Amino acid sequence: MSLLLERSESAGKWGAHELRVWSDASGASVSFVVSEDGVECATPGFRARSRLQARAARFASDPDCRFCDPLLVEILDAKGEPFYPLATQLDDLLLTRERVSEGALLELGLCAFARGIEVWTDEAAFLTAQADEEVRFAAESLIPSGLFSPEGEEHPEAAEAFLTGRVLEAGLRENLVTGETFQHAIVRTLGGNYDVLASPRELGSPLEPGNIIQGEFWLVGRVTSGLTEASRPGMQQRLFRA
């Protein structure tokens, strides 16, 4: 991680903090929030190609890191009607938090990092595999699992989703600094396309177009359209006070 920080470039400053970003030709990235005390947050990411339409709701609170507070949105269809609520992290939150207005229409580039994933050859195989299950999933469906708490428990909103989707494009990529190979795919699910990232070790074989995947995913991305103009730093300095 220290090597990536050394090779990172400044993306901007806010108050006593600086956002530094490392990225390479594979699309992989790491965003560092740095202060005079050192690195306060490091968030992996990817240069997403997919785009989703959303309406901003509010920011929730991450119990461990104020730079990881998730953004709550509603994912919208082509007519602007809501599909489902969702929470996602923003890897450039330091610079964009104050520029996300409640109720604003946004375009998002979201990445879904697999925390556990299953793969079926095609939709027919997927449907056959769950034929005897009490609960059956559509081949393109999404549950915003980070917004649900076990009954009787308090659980902070988290940037997590249980996603089932169809692989449209897939390929292996290599992190040019670490030499690690990772799986990238464009996956269509309810509400649109997501850039999915997974370790090849979690997969029996590389993903191919037509595969159906399902699993629990951590979500991170950027607002690619819909941010307001930056205002005076005073408010955000209070949000990110030392």
PDB file of C-alpha atoms in Angstrom:
ATOM      1  CA  MET A   1       0.000   0.000   0.000  1.00  0.00           C
ATOM      2  CA  SER A   2       2.893   2.365   0.754  1.00  0.00           C
ATOM      3  CA  LEU A   3       4.171   1.963  -2.813  1.00  0.00           C
ATOM      4  CA  LEU A   4       0.759   2.940  -4.191  1.00  0.00           C
ATOM      5  CA  LEU A   5       0.722   6.011  -1.950  1.00  0.00           C
ATOM      6  CA  GLU A   6       4.182   6.996  -3.190  1.00  0.00           C
ATOM      7  CA  ARG A   7       2.916   6.799  -6.773  1.00  0.00           C
ATOM      8  CA  SER A   8      -0.348   8.599  -6.108  1.00  0.00           C
ATOM      9  CA  GLU A   9      -1.208  12.085  -7.357  1.00  0.00           C
ATOM     10  CA  SER A  10      -3.060  14.881  -5.623  1.00  0.00           C
ATOM     11  CA  ALA A  11      -6.724  15.197  -6.611  1.00  0.00           C
ATOM     12  CA  GLY A  12      -7.364  18.199  -4.381  1.00  0.00           C
ATOM     13  CA  LYS A  13      -7.398  19.479  -0.822  1.00  0.00           C
ATOM     14  CA  TRP A  14     -10.050  20.454   1.657  1.00  0.00           C
ATOM     15  CA  GLY A  15      -9.018  22.072   4.894  1.00  0.00           C
ATOM     16  CA  ALA A  16      -6.300  20.042   6.568  1.00  0.00           C
ATOM     17  CA  HIS A  17      -6.879  17.001   4.346  1.00  0.00           C
ATOM     18  CA  GLU A  18      -5.701  16.038   0.877  1.00  0.00           C
ATOM     19  CA  LEU A  19      -7.143  13.439  -1.486  1.00  0.00           C
ATOM     20  CA  ARG A  20      -4.434  11.507  -3.309  1.00  0.00           C
ATOM     21  CA  VAL A  21      -5.313   8.916  -5.967  1.00  0.00           C
ATOM     22  CA  TRP A  22      -3.269   6.101  -7.453  1.00  0.00           C
ATOM     23  CA  SER A  23      -4.545   4.425 -10.627  1.00  0.00           C
ATOM     24  CA  ASP A  24      -3.161   2.469 -13.558  1.00  0.00           C
ATOM     25  CA  ALA A  25      -4.125   1.304 -17.043  1.00  0.00           C
ATOM     26  CA  SER A  26      -6.071  -1.674 -15.657  1.00  0.00           C
ATOM     27  CA  GLY A  27      -8.648   0.706 -14.199  1.00  0.00           C
ATOM     28  CA  ALA A  28      -7.744  -0.146 -10.603  1.00  0.00           C
ATOM     29  CA  SER A  29      -7.363   2.727  -8.158  1.00  0.00           C
ATOM     30  CA  VAL A  30      -6.842   3.545  -4.490  1.00  0.00           C
ATOM     31  CA  SER A  31      -7.934   6.870  -2.998  1.00  0.00           C
ATOM     32  CA  PHE A  32      -6.049   8.087   0.081  1.00  0.00           C
ATOM     33  CA  VAL A  33      -7.191  10.776   2.516  1.00  0.00           C
ATOM     34  CA  VAL A  34      -4.022  12.239   3.999  1.00  0.00           C
ATOM     35  CA  SER A  35      -3.381  14.770   6.754  1.00  0.00           C
ATOM     36  CA  GLU A  36      -0.291  15.849   8.659  1.00  0.00           C
ATOM     37  CA  ASP A  37      -0.902  12.794  10.867  1.00  0.00           C
ATOM     38  CA  GLY A  38      -0.608  10.421   7.892  1.00  0.00           C
ATOM     39  CA  VAL A  39      -3.116   8.316   5.964  1.00  0.00           C
ATOM     40  CA  GLU A  40      -6.557   8.486   7.569  1.00  0.00           C
ATOM     41  CA  CYS A  41      -8.465   6.477   4.951  1.00  0.00           C
ATOM     42  CA  ALA A  42      -7.647   4.308   1.918  1.00  0.00           C
ATOM     43  CA  THR A  43     -10.451   3.239  -0.425  1.00  0.00           C
ATOM     44  CA  PRO A  44      -9.998   0.834  -3.355  1.00  0.00           C
ATOM     45  CA  GLY A  45     -11.884   1.640  -6.525  1.00  0.00           C
ATOM     46  CA  PHE A  46     -12.096   1.119 -10.255  1.00  0.00           C
ATOM     47  CA  ARG A  47     -12.686   3.357 -13.266  1.00  0.00           C
ATOM     48  CA  ALA A  48     -16.298   2.303 -13.845  1.00  0.00           C
ATOM     49  CA  ARG A  49     -17.715   2.240 -17.363  1.00  0.00           C
ATOM     50  CA  SER A  50     -21.298   1.573 -16.325  1.00  0.00           C
ATOM     51  CA  ARG A  51     -23.693   4.384 -15.464  1.00  0.00           C
ATOM     52  CA  LEU A  52     -26.794   4.445 -13.257  1.00  0.00           C
ATOM     53  CA  GLN A  53     -29.409   7.159 -12.798  1.00  0.00           C
ATOM     54  CA  ALA A  54     -30.195   8.036  -9.187  1.00  0.00           C
ATOM     55  CA  ARG A  55     -31.753  10.591  -6.856  1.00  0.00           C
ATOM     56  CA  ALA A  56     -29.716  11.646  -3.827  1.00  0.00           C
ATOM     57  CA  ALA A  57     -31.322  11.155  -0.412  1.00  0.00           C
ATOM     58  CA  ARG A  58     -28.781  11.753   2.370  1.00  0.00           C
ATOM     59  CA  PHE A  59     -25.467  10.650   3.810  1.00  0.00           C
ATOM     60  CA  ALA A  60     -25.451   7.993   6.507  1.00  0.00           C
ATOM     61  CA  SER A  61     -22.731   7.639   9.132  1.00  0.00           C
ATOM     62  CA  ASP A  62     -19.978   5.039   9.046  1.00  0.00           C
ATOM     63  CA  PRO A  63     -19.153   4.046  12.645  1.00  0.00           C
ATOM     64  CA  ASP A  64     -15.447   3.604  11.935  1.00  0.00           C
ATOM     65  CA  CYS A  65     -14.456   6.274   9.392  1.00  0.00           C
ATOM     66  CA  ARG A  66     -16.016   9.642   8.589  1.00  0.00           C
ATOM     67  CA  PHE A  67     -14.482   9.503   5.105  1.00  0.00           C
ATOM     68  CA  CYS A  68     -16.471   6.313   4.409  1.00  0.00           C
ATOM     69  CA  ASP A  69     -19.942   7.691   5.176  1.00  0.00           C
ATOM     70  CA  PRO A  70     -22.217   6.071   2.559  1.00  0.00           C
ATOM     71  CA  LEU A  71     -24.450   8.074   0.248  1.00  0.00           C
ATOM     72  CA  LEU A  72     -28.072   6.907   0.224  1.00  0.00           C
ATOM     73  CA  VAL A  73     -29.817   7.193  -3.140  1.00  0.00           C
ATOM     74  CA  GLU A  74     -32.797   5.886  -5.077  1.00  0.00           C
ATOM     75  CA  ILE A  75     -31.880   4.098  -8.303  1.00  0.00           C
ATOM     76  CA  LEU A  76     -34.186   5.317 -11.079  1.00  0.00           C
ATOM     77  CA  ASP A  77     -35.580   3.895 -14.300  1.00  0.00           C
ATOM     78  CA  ALA A  78     -35.581   5.717 -17.650  1.00  0.00           C
ATOM     79  CA  LYS A  79     -38.745   7.618 -16.655  1.00  0.00           C
ATOM     80  CA  GLY A  80     -37.298   8.768 -13.352  1.00  0.00           C
ATOM     81  CA  GLU A  81     -39.335   6.321 -11.278  1.00  0.00           C
ATOM     82  CA  PRO A  82     -37.532   4.596  -8.381  1.00  0.00           C
ATOM     83  CA  PHE A  83     -36.404   0.964  -8.614  1.00  0.00           C
ATOM     84  CA  TYR A  84     -34.940   0.621  -5.104  1.00  0.00           C
ATOM     85  CA  PRO A  85     -32.972   2.500  -2.425  1.00  0.00           C
ATOM     86  CA  LEU A  86     -29.234   1.882  -2.259  1.00  0.00           C
ATOM     87  CA  ALA A  87     -26.184   2.901  -0.238  1.00  0.00           C
ATOM     88  CA  THR A  88     -22.785   3.384  -1.849  1.00  0.00           C
ATOM     89  CA  GLN A  89     -19.445   4.771  -0.775  1.00  0.00           C
ATOM     90  CA  LEU A  90     -17.841   7.562  -2.796  1.00  0.00           C
ATOM     91  CA  ASP A  91     -14.088   7.231  -3.191  1.00  0.00           C
ATOM     92  CA  ASP A  92     -13.733  11.014  -3.524  1.00  0.00           C
ATOM     93  CA  LEU A  93     -16.067  11.896  -0.641  1.00  0.00           C
ATOM     94  CA  LEU A  94     -13.589  14.420   0.785  1.00  0.00           C
ATOM     95  CA  LEU A  95     -14.048  16.661  -2.259  1.00  0.00           C
ATOM     96  CA  THR A  96     -17.647  15.954  -3.253  1.00  0.00           C
ATOM     97  CA  ARG A  97     -19.718  15.527  -0.092  1.00  0.00           C
ATOM     98  CA  GLU A  98     -20.857  19.145   0.056  1.00  0.00           C
ATOM     99  CA  ARG A  99     -21.598  19.094  -3.677  1.00  0.00           C
ATOM    100  CA  VAL A 100     -24.286  16.394  -3.392  1.00  0.00           C
ATOM    101  CA  SER A 101     -27.650  18.061  -2.772  1.00  0.00           C
ATOM    102  CA  GLU A 102     -30.619  16.233  -1.253  1.00  0.00           C
ATOM    103  CA  GLY A 103     -33.076  15.341  -4.013  1.00  0.00           C
ATOM    104  CA  ALA A 104     -30.601  16.029  -6.815  1.00  0.00           C
ATOM    105  CA  LEU A 105     -30.625  13.836  -9.915  1.00  0.00           C
ATOM    106  CA  LEU A 106     -27.269  12.106 -10.246  1.00  0.00           C
ATOM    107  CA  GLU A 107     -25.427   9.878 -12.669  1.00  0.00           C
ATOM    108  CA  LEU A 108     -23.319   7.284 -10.861  1.00  0.00           C
ATOM    109  CA  GLY A 109     -20.481   5.034 -11.937  1.00  0.00           C
ATOM    110  CA  LEU A 110     -20.659   2.180  -9.423  1.00  0.00           C
ATOM    111  CA  CYS A 111     -18.340  -0.750  -8.794  1.00  0.00           C
ATOM    112  CA  ALA A 112     -19.429  -3.900  -6.985  1.00  0.00           C
ATOM    113  CA  PHE A 113     -16.565  -5.726  -5.231  1.00  0.00           C
ATOM    114  CA  ALA A 114     -17.445  -9.377  -4.592  1.00  0.00           C
ATOM    115  CA  ARG A 115     -17.361 -10.587  -0.994  1.00  0.00           C
ATOM    116  CA  GLY A 116     -18.776 -13.944  -2.016  1.00  0.00           C
ATOM    117  CA  ILE A 117     -19.893 -14.998  -5.475  1.00  0.00           C
ATOM    118  CA  GLU A 118     -21.512 -17.945  -7.269  1.00  0.00           C
ATOM    119  CA  VAL A 119     -21.566 -18.434 -11.035  1.00  0.00           C
ATOM    120  CA  TRP A 120     -23.864 -20.354 -13.400  1.00  0.00           C
ATOM    121  CA  THR A 121     -23.199 -21.015 -17.076  1.00  0.00           C
ATOM    122  CA  ASP A 122     -26.418 -19.345 -18.213  1.00  0.00           C
ATOM    123  CA  GLU A 123     -29.920 -18.421 -17.090  1.00  0.00           C
ATOM    124  CA  ALA A 124     -31.258 -21.932 -17.693  1.00  0.00           C
ATOM    125  CA  ALA A 125     -28.631 -23.402 -15.356  1.00  0.00           C
ATOM    126  CA  PHE A 126     -29.367 -20.734 -12.750  1.00  0.00           C
ATOM    127  CA  LEU A 127     -33.118 -21.394 -12.813  1.00  0.00           C
ATOM    128  CA  THR A 128     -32.582 -25.156 -12.625  1.00  0.00           C
ATOM    129  CA  ALA A 129     -30.264 -24.769  -9.625  1.00  0.00           C
ATOM    130  CA  GLN A 130     -32.947 -23.028  -7.569  1.00  0.00           C
ATOM    131  CA  ALA A 131     -35.940 -25.041  -8.789  1.00  0.00           C
ATOM    132  CA  ASP A 132     -36.379 -26.704  -5.388  1.00  0.00           C
ATOM    133  CA  GLU A 133     -35.665 -23.580  -3.329  1.00  0.00           C
ATOM    134  CA  GLU A 134     -38.444 -21.924  -1.353  1.00  0.00           C
ATOM    135  CA  VAL A 135     -37.131 -18.485  -2.312  1.00  0.00           C
ATOM    136  CA  ARG A 136     -36.258 -18.049  -5.984  1.00  0.00           C
ATOM    137  CA  PHE A 137     -34.438 -15.116  -7.498  1.00  0.00           C
ATOM    138  CA  ALA A 138     -34.857 -13.554 -10.912  1.00  0.00           C
ATOM    139  CA  ALA A 139     -31.735 -13.692 -13.069  1.00  0.00           C
ATOM    140  CA  GLU A 140     -31.539  -9.892 -12.833  1.00  0.00           C
ATOM    141  CA  SER A 141     -32.385  -8.758  -9.313  1.00  0.00           C
ATOM    142  CA  LEU A 142     -30.875  -6.738  -6.488  1.00  0.00           C
ATOM    143  CA  ILE A 143     -31.536  -6.500  -2.762  1.00  0.00           C
ATOM    144  CA  PRO A 144     -29.999  -3.474  -0.969  1.00  0.00           C
ATOM    145  CA  SER A 145     -28.847  -5.685   1.900  1.00  0.00           C
ATOM    146  CA  GLY A 146     -26.846  -2.902   3.539  1.00  0.00           C
ATOM    147  CA  LEU A 147     -30.094  -1.136   4.415  1.00  0.00           C
ATOM    148  CA  PHE A 148     -31.599  -4.046   6.357  1.00  0.00           C
ATOM    149  CA  SER A 149     -30.980  -4.986   9.988  1.00  0.00           C
ATOM    150  CA  PRO A 150     -31.636  -8.317  11.703  1.00  0.00           C
ATOM    151  CA  GLU A 151     -34.876  -8.128  13.670  1.00  0.00           C
ATOM    152  CA  GLY A 152     -34.385  -6.378  16.981  1.00  0.00           C
ATOM    153  CA  GLU A 153     -30.868  -5.162  16.155  1.00  0.00           C
ATOM    154  CA  GLU A 154     -29.563  -1.743  15.224  1.00  0.00           C
ATOM    155  CA  HIS A 155     -27.308  -1.809  12.184  1.00  0.00           C
ATOM    156  CA  PRO A 156     -25.849   1.256  10.446  1.00  0.00           C
ATOM    157  CA  GLU A 157     -26.585   1.626   6.745  1.00  0.00           C
ATOM    158  CA  ALA A 158     -23.787   0.052   4.729  1.00  0.00           C
ATOM    159  CA  ALA A 159     -22.704   0.135   1.088  1.00  0.00           C
ATOM    160  CA  GLU A 160     -23.677  -3.479   0.435  1.00  0.00           C
ATOM    161  CA  ALA A 161     -26.012  -5.284  -1.954  1.00  0.00           C
ATOM    162  CA  PHE A 162     -27.045  -8.853  -2.733  1.00  0.00           C
ATOM    163  CA  LEU A 163     -26.850  -8.830  -6.517  1.00  0.00           C
ATOM    164  CA  THR A 164     -27.940 -11.319  -9.164  1.00  0.00           C
ATOM    165  CA  GLY A 165     -27.120 -10.414 -12.733  1.00  0.00           C
ATOM    166  CA  ARG A 166     -26.180 -11.326 -16.266  1.00  0.00           C
ATOM    167  CA  VAL A 167     -22.593 -10.907 -17.489  1.00  0.00           C
ATOM    168  CA  LEU A 168     -22.499  -8.713 -20.598  1.00  0.00           C
ATOM    169  CA  GLU A 169     -18.711  -8.308 -20.894  1.00  0.00           C
ATOM    170  CA  ALA A 170     -15.853  -9.895 -18.983  1.00  0.00           C
ATOM    171  CA  GLY A 171     -12.080  -9.934 -18.911  1.00  0.00           C
ATOM    172  CA  LEU A 172      -9.074 -10.475 -16.663  1.00  0.00           C
ATOM    173  CA  ARG A 173      -6.966  -7.429 -15.804  1.00  0.00           C
ATOM    174  CA  GLU A 174      -3.606  -6.988 -14.122  1.00  0.00           C
ATOM    175  CA  ASN A 175      -2.651  -4.453 -11.484  1.00  0.00           C
ATOM    176  CA  LEU A 176       0.591  -3.142 -12.975  1.00  0.00           C
ATOM    177  CA  VAL A 177       2.149  -2.345  -9.589  1.00  0.00           C
ATOM    178  CA  THR A 178       1.311  -5.466  -7.587  1.00  0.00           C
ATOM    179  CA  GLY A 179       1.143  -7.892 -10.516  1.00  0.00           C
ATOM    180  CA  GLU A 180      -2.146  -9.252  -9.164  1.00  0.00           C
ATOM    181  CA  THR A 181      -4.781 -10.365 -11.682  1.00  0.00           C
ATOM    182  CA  PHE A 182      -8.437  -9.542 -11.081  1.00  0.00           C
ATOM    183  CA  GLN A 183     -11.719 -10.288 -12.823  1.00  0.00           C
ATOM    184  CA  HIS A 184     -13.704  -7.388 -14.253  1.00  0.00           C
ATOM    185  CA  ALA A 185     -17.185  -7.671 -15.749  1.00  0.00           C
ATOM    186  CA  ILE A 186     -20.065  -5.475 -16.821  1.00  0.00           C
ATOM    187  CA  VAL A 187     -23.145  -7.045 -15.244  1.00  0.00           C
ATOM    188  CA  ARG A 188     -26.766  -6.172 -15.953  1.00  0.00           C
ATOM    189  CA  THR A 189     -29.171  -6.395 -13.049  1.00  0.00           C
ATOM    190  CA  LEU A 190     -32.357  -4.693 -11.910  1.00  0.00           C
ATOM    191  CA  GLY A 191     -31.890  -0.965 -12.389  1.00  0.00           C
ATOM    192  CA  GLY A 192     -28.981  -1.056 -14.827  1.00  0.00           C
ATOM    193  CA  ASN A 193     -25.368  -2.108 -15.226  1.00  0.00           C
ATOM    194  CA  TYR A 194     -22.653  -2.413 -12.583  1.00  0.00           C
ATOM    195  CA  ASP A 195     -18.895  -2.867 -12.932  1.00  0.00           C
ATOM    196  CA  VAL A 196     -18.208  -6.077 -10.989  1.00  0.00           C
ATOM    197  CA  LEU A 197     -14.759  -6.896  -9.577  1.00  0.00           C
ATOM    198  CA  ALA A 198     -13.734 -10.266  -8.140  1.00  0.00           C
ATOM    199  CA  SER A 199     -10.639 -12.252  -7.301  1.00  0.00           C
ATOM    200  CA  PRO A 200      -9.998 -15.112  -9.754  1.00  0.00           C
ATOM    201  CA  ARG A 201      -9.468 -17.306  -6.681  1.00  0.00           C
ATOM    202  CA  GLU A 202     -13.190 -16.977  -5.930  1.00  0.00           C
ATOM    203  CA  LEU A 203     -14.122 -18.185  -9.415  1.00  0.00           C
ATOM    204  CA  GLY A 204     -13.792 -21.679 -10.826  1.00  0.00           C
ATOM    205  CA  SER A 205     -12.970 -20.171 -14.217  1.00  0.00           C
ATOM    206  CA  PRO A 206     -13.006 -16.694 -15.779  1.00  0.00           C
ATOM    207  CA  LEU A 207     -16.422 -15.140 -16.292  1.00  0.00           C
ATOM    208  CA  GLU A 208     -17.933 -15.168 -19.779  1.00  0.00           C
ATOM    209  CA  PRO A 209     -20.802 -13.243 -21.397  1.00  0.00           C
ATOM    210  CA  GLY A 210     -24.099 -14.962 -20.631  1.00  0.00           C
ATOM    211  CA  ASN A 211     -23.029 -16.229 -17.199  1.00  0.00           C
ATOM    212  CA  ILE A 212     -25.362 -15.515 -14.287  1.00  0.00           C
ATOM    213  CA  ILE A 213     -23.661 -14.391 -11.086  1.00  0.00           C
ATOM    214  CA  GLN A 214     -25.010 -13.956  -7.574  1.00  0.00           C
ATOM    215  CA  GLY A 215     -23.446 -12.806  -4.346  1.00  0.00           C
ATOM    216  CA  GLU A 216     -22.868 -10.192  -1.693  1.00  0.00           C
ATOM    217  CA  PHE A 217     -21.057  -7.086  -2.919  1.00  0.00           C
ATOM    218  CA  TRP A 218     -19.501  -3.954  -1.441  1.00  0.00           C
ATOM    219  CA  LEU A 219     -20.345  -0.839  -3.476  1.00  0.00           C
ATOM    220  CA  VAL A 220     -18.104   2.138  -4.196  1.00  0.00           C
ATOM    221  CA  GLY A 221     -18.098   4.681  -6.978  1.00  0.00           C
ATOM    222  CA  ARG A 222     -18.273   8.302  -8.063  1.00  0.00           C
ATOM    223  CA  VAL A 223     -20.875  10.841  -9.038  1.00  0.00           C
ATOM    224  CA  THR A 224     -20.193  11.386 -12.744  1.00  0.00           C
ATOM    225  CA  SER A 225     -22.895  14.023 -13.263  1.00  0.00           C
ATOM    226  CA  GLY A 226     -25.167  16.109 -11.053  1.00  0.00           C
ATOM    227  CA  LEU A 227     -22.747  17.665  -8.558  1.00  0.00           C
ATOM    228  CA  THR A 228     -23.333  21.285  -7.578  1.00  0.00           C
ATOM    229  CA  GLU A 229     -20.604  23.914  -7.673  1.00  0.00           C
ATOM    230  CA  ALA A 230     -18.162  23.791  -4.776  1.00  0.00           C
ATOM    231  CA  SER A 231     -18.981  26.257  -2.015  1.00  0.00           C
ATOM    232  CA  ARG A 232     -16.880  27.811   0.697  1.00  0.00           C
ATOM    233  CA  PRO A 233     -14.829  25.219   2.643  1.00  0.00           C
ATOM    234  CA  GLY A 234     -16.141  26.210   6.062  1.00  0.00           C
ATOM    235  CA  MET A 235     -19.050  23.751   6.173  1.00  0.00           C
ATOM    236  CA  GLN A 236     -17.071  20.758   4.947  1.00  0.00           C
ATOM    237  CA  GLN A 237     -14.226  21.606   7.311  1.00  0.00           C
ATOM    238  CA  ARG A 238     -16.749  21.208  10.121  1.00  0.00           C
ATOM    239  CA  LEU A 239     -17.946  17.891   8.667  1.00  0.00           C
ATOM    240  CA  PHE A 240     -14.372  16.637   8.456  1.00  0.00           C
ATOM    241  CA  ARG A 241     -13.061  18.358  11.552  1.00  0.00           C
ATOM    242  CA  ALA A 242      -9.876  16.974  13.007  1.00  0.00           C
TER     243      ALA A 242
END
